Structures are given as structure tokens and as C-alpha cells.
Amino acid sequence: MAVRHRAVATLPNLIRSLRKECPKPASQAALPSLRRAFSLYDQINLIDNVPEDQLRFQRYTETGFTVNGVDYEGSLLCVGNLLMSWAPKKFPQITPDSLSIFRTVRPIPEILILGCGRHIEPVGPELRRFVRSTGMKLEVLDSRNATSTYNILNEEGRIVAAALLPYGISS
């Protein structure tokens, strides 16, 4: 019991001596902010560093898209870096026949991004079965998000396809 009493009595003196020995920092200057140093908007510009032969959606409108500085009216079908006009004008016109190019195109894209226009639409089982039978995965988005997703995946070097209705389309 006496040992414990001495330890408890010595503890405040030990703490005071440790505080006296602890060196104080020379200055209290704030550290530089890492947020500014690593800002993606200032430091990395992926948009302007896209190879010339790579498709890049720059804008969407109610009636079409701007790709690599060229305005296109109507629906578009993109396979890798190949861009073509596409027949469907409304979501119900998207059928396995309208996507029949994927029966012959090689290499098969990893993913098909389906841009439904202004709103995401439910995809029927027949269309889902067709896309699955080609070996692709299906991602259904509104056309605004579909173009962004296509850009990102294409920049990563992935083999990606997009079937896009203009943003002004709503079923």
C-alpha cells in the first residue's frame, strides 16, 4: 500500500517535469493546403489531352450531340471510336434489330451504354437477352450521363459502345 501511495504522490511531479522538457514548436505557421495543390481542375486536364482519333462527346442538345467539334443531329451509335447515325427516334424503337451491328462487330465491346434521352427508361427482357447474348453488359442512363460515361470509359482505353437518343427525347 505504501508503494502505491508513493507512486500516486510522485505522478504530478513527473508530469510537470515532462512538460518542461517538451520542446515547443518554433513557429505556429499553418501548413499549406493540399486541396489547392491537388485540385483536378487546375492540375490535370484530361479533356484537352484526348488523342485526335478518339471520340469525345463535348455537348448534347435537345436534338443531337457535338462530338470532336462536329455537330450531329438525331440518334447516334458509337462503337469504340466509330460513330454512325442511328435510326431509332424514340425509346420504343430500340430493339434487337436496331442493335444488330453487335452480332458482327469484333472485338465485342465490354459494355453498351444506352442513352434513353431525357429520362431513364425500363428495358424489356427481349432487349436485355439480346445484349447479354452478345457478351456485353448493359448500362441504361439518361443521354446526358451516358455521354459522360462513354467519355470516361473510352479515355481509359476500354472497348465501349453507346447507343444514344438526343436529350430532348422523352417517351
PDB file of N, CA and C in Angstrom, residues 47 55-60 65 113 115 141-156 160 162 164:
ATOM      1  N   ILE A  47      -9.568  16.625 -70.629  1.00  0.00           N
ATOM      2  CA  ILE A  47     -10.425  16.975 -71.753  1.00  0.00           C
ATOM      3  C   ILE A  47      -9.615  17.415 -72.961  1.00  0.00           C
ATOM      4  N   LEU A  55     -13.030   9.427 -79.994  1.00  0.00           N
ATOM      5  CA  LEU A  55     -14.284  10.181 -79.912  1.00  0.00           C
ATOM      6  C   LEU A  55     -14.428  10.811 -78.537  1.00  0.00           C
ATOM      7  N   ARG A  56     -14.919  12.056 -78.530  1.00  0.00           N
ATOM      8  CA  ARG A  56     -15.137  12.780 -77.283  1.00  0.00           C
ATOM      9  C   ARG A  56     -16.418  13.582 -77.414  1.00  0.00           C
ATOM     10  N   PHE A  57     -17.432  13.218 -76.620  1.00  0.00           N
ATOM     11  CA  PHE A  57     -18.667  13.997 -76.596  1.00  0.00           C
ATOM     12  C   PHE A  57     -18.393  15.276 -75.841  1.00  0.00           C
ATOM     13  N   GLN A  58     -18.649  16.415 -76.492  1.00  0.00           N
ATOM     14  CA  GLN A  58     -18.379  17.707 -75.873  1.00  0.00           C
ATOM     15  C   GLN A  58     -19.653  18.406 -75.423  1.00  0.00           C
ATOM     16  N   ARG A  59     -20.770  18.055 -76.057  1.00  0.00           N
ATOM     17  CA  ARG A  59     -22.011  18.751 -75.759  1.00  0.00           C
ATOM     18  C   ARG A  59     -23.180  17.893 -76.213  1.00  0.00           C
ATOM     19  N   TYR A  60     -24.307  18.077 -75.559  1.00  0.00           N
ATOM     20  CA  TYR A  60     -25.541  17.448 -76.003  1.00  0.00           C
ATOM     21  C   TYR A  60     -26.593  18.546 -76.099  1.00  0.00           C
ATOM     22  N   PHE A  65     -25.925  15.958 -80.750  1.00  0.00           N
ATOM     23  CA  PHE A  65     -24.702  15.918 -79.960  1.00  0.00           C
ATOM     24  C   PHE A  65     -23.581  16.641 -80.700  1.00  0.00           C
ATOM     25  N   ILE A 113     -23.623   1.285 -73.478  1.00  0.00           N
ATOM     26  CA  ILE A 113     -24.266   2.354 -72.734  1.00  0.00           C
ATOM     27  C   ILE A 113     -25.458   2.813 -73.564  1.00  0.00           C
ATOM     28  N   GLY A 115     -28.287   5.425 -73.965  1.00  0.00           N
ATOM     29  CA  GLY A 115     -28.773   6.749 -73.584  1.00  0.00           C
ATOM     30  C   GLY A 115     -30.216   6.905 -74.009  1.00  0.00           C
ATOM     31  N   LEU A 141     -28.889   4.702 -69.049  1.00  0.00           N
ATOM     32  CA  LEU A 141     -28.794   6.024 -68.430  1.00  0.00           C
ATOM     33  C   LEU A 141     -29.564   7.043 -69.250  1.00  0.00           C
ATOM     34  N   ASP A 142     -29.791   8.220 -68.665  1.00  0.00           N
ATOM     35  CA  ASP A 142     -30.267   9.324 -69.492  1.00  0.00           C
ATOM     36  C   ASP A 142     -29.101   9.729 -70.398  1.00  0.00           C
ATOM     37  N   SER A 143     -29.384  10.373 -71.511  1.00  0.00           N
ATOM     38  CA  SER A 143     -28.342  10.640 -72.518  1.00  0.00           C
ATOM     39  C   SER A 143     -27.238  11.557 -71.998  1.00  0.00           C
ATOM     40  N   ARG A 144     -27.562  12.482 -71.118  1.00  0.00           N
ATOM     41  CA  ARG A 144     -26.535  13.375 -70.556  1.00  0.00           C
ATOM     42  C   ARG A 144     -25.476  12.562 -69.821  1.00  0.00           C
ATOM     43  N   ASN A 145     -25.900  11.674 -68.932  1.00  0.00           N
ATOM     44  CA  ASN A 145     -24.955  10.854 -68.182  1.00  0.00           C
ATOM     45  C   ASN A 145     -24.329   9.768 -69.046  1.00  0.00           C
ATOM     46  N   ALA A 146     -25.043   9.318 -70.060  1.00  0.00           N
ATOM     47  CA  ALA A 146     -24.499   8.298 -70.959  1.00  0.00           C
ATOM     48  C   ALA A 146     -23.290   8.833 -71.727  1.00  0.00           C
ATOM     49  N   THR A 147     -23.368  10.093 -72.196  1.00  0.00           N
ATOM     50  CA  THR A 147     -22.223  10.657 -72.933  1.00  0.00           C
ATOM     51  C   THR A 147     -21.016  10.814 -72.020  1.00  0.00           C
ATOM     52  N   SER A 148     -21.232  11.235 -70.788  1.00  0.00           N
ATOM     53  CA  SER A 148     -20.119  11.382 -69.839  1.00  0.00           C
ATOM     54  C   SER A 148     -19.477  10.040 -69.524  1.00  0.00           C
ATOM     55  N   THR A 149     -20.313   9.042 -69.307  1.00  0.00           N
ATOM     56  CA  THR A 149     -19.803   7.708 -69.004  1.00  0.00           C
ATOM     57  C   THR A 149     -19.016   7.154 -70.181  1.00  0.00           C
ATOM     58  N   TYR A 150     -19.533   7.360 -71.391  1.00  0.00           N
ATOM     59  CA  TYR A 150     -18.813   6.911 -72.583  1.00  0.00           C
ATOM     60  C   TYR A 150     -17.426   7.572 -72.643  1.00  0.00           C
ATOM     61  N   ASN A 151     -17.383   8.889 -72.436  1.00  0.00           N
ATOM     62  CA  ASN A 151     -16.100   9.602 -72.482  1.00  0.00           C
ATOM     63  C   ASN A 151     -15.095   9.015 -71.497  1.00  0.00           C
ATOM     64  N   ILE A 152     -15.533   8.786 -70.275  1.00  0.00           N
ATOM     65  CA  ILE A 152     -14.630   8.289 -69.238  1.00  0.00           C
ATOM     66  C   ILE A 152     -14.115   6.901 -69.584  1.00  0.00           C
ATOM     67  N   LEU A 153     -15.006   5.995 -69.952  1.00  0.00           N
ATOM     68  CA  LEU A 153     -14.580   4.632 -70.269  1.00  0.00           C
ATOM     69  C   LEU A 153     -13.707   4.587 -71.517  1.00  0.00           C
ATOM     70  N   ASN A 154     -14.028   5.396 -72.509  1.00  0.00           N
ATOM     71  CA  ASN A 154     -13.224   5.448 -73.735  1.00  0.00           C
ATOM     72  C   ASN A 154     -11.831   5.999 -73.447  1.00  0.00           C
ATOM     73  N   GLU A 155     -11.736   7.020 -72.589  1.00  0.00           N
ATOM     74  CA  GLU A 155     -10.433   7.581 -72.230  1.00  0.00           C
ATOM     75  C   GLU A 155      -9.580   6.570 -71.482  1.00  0.00           C
ATOM     76  N   GLU A 156     -10.232   5.666 -70.733  1.00  0.00           N
ATOM     77  CA  GLU A 156      -9.499   4.625 -70.018  1.00  0.00           C
ATOM     78  C   GLU A 156      -8.963   3.557 -70.964  1.00  0.00           C
ATOM     79  N   VAL A 160     -15.812   0.195 -75.581  1.00  0.00           N
ATOM     80  CA  VAL A 160     -17.133   0.575 -75.107  1.00  0.00           C
ATOM     81  C   VAL A 160     -17.992   0.988 -76.291  1.00  0.00           C
ATOM     82  N   ALA A 162     -21.912   2.919 -77.350  1.00  0.00           N
ATOM     83  CA  ALA A 162     -23.008   3.757 -76.862  1.00  0.00           C
ATOM     84  C   ALA A 162     -24.070   3.861 -77.940  1.00  0.00           C
ATOM     85  N   LEU A 164     -27.303   6.204 -78.415  1.00  0.00           N
ATOM     86  CA  LEU A 164     -27.778   7.425 -77.766  1.00  0.00           C
ATOM     87  C   LEU A 164     -28.926   8.081 -78.512  1.00  0.00           C
TER      88      LEU A 164
END
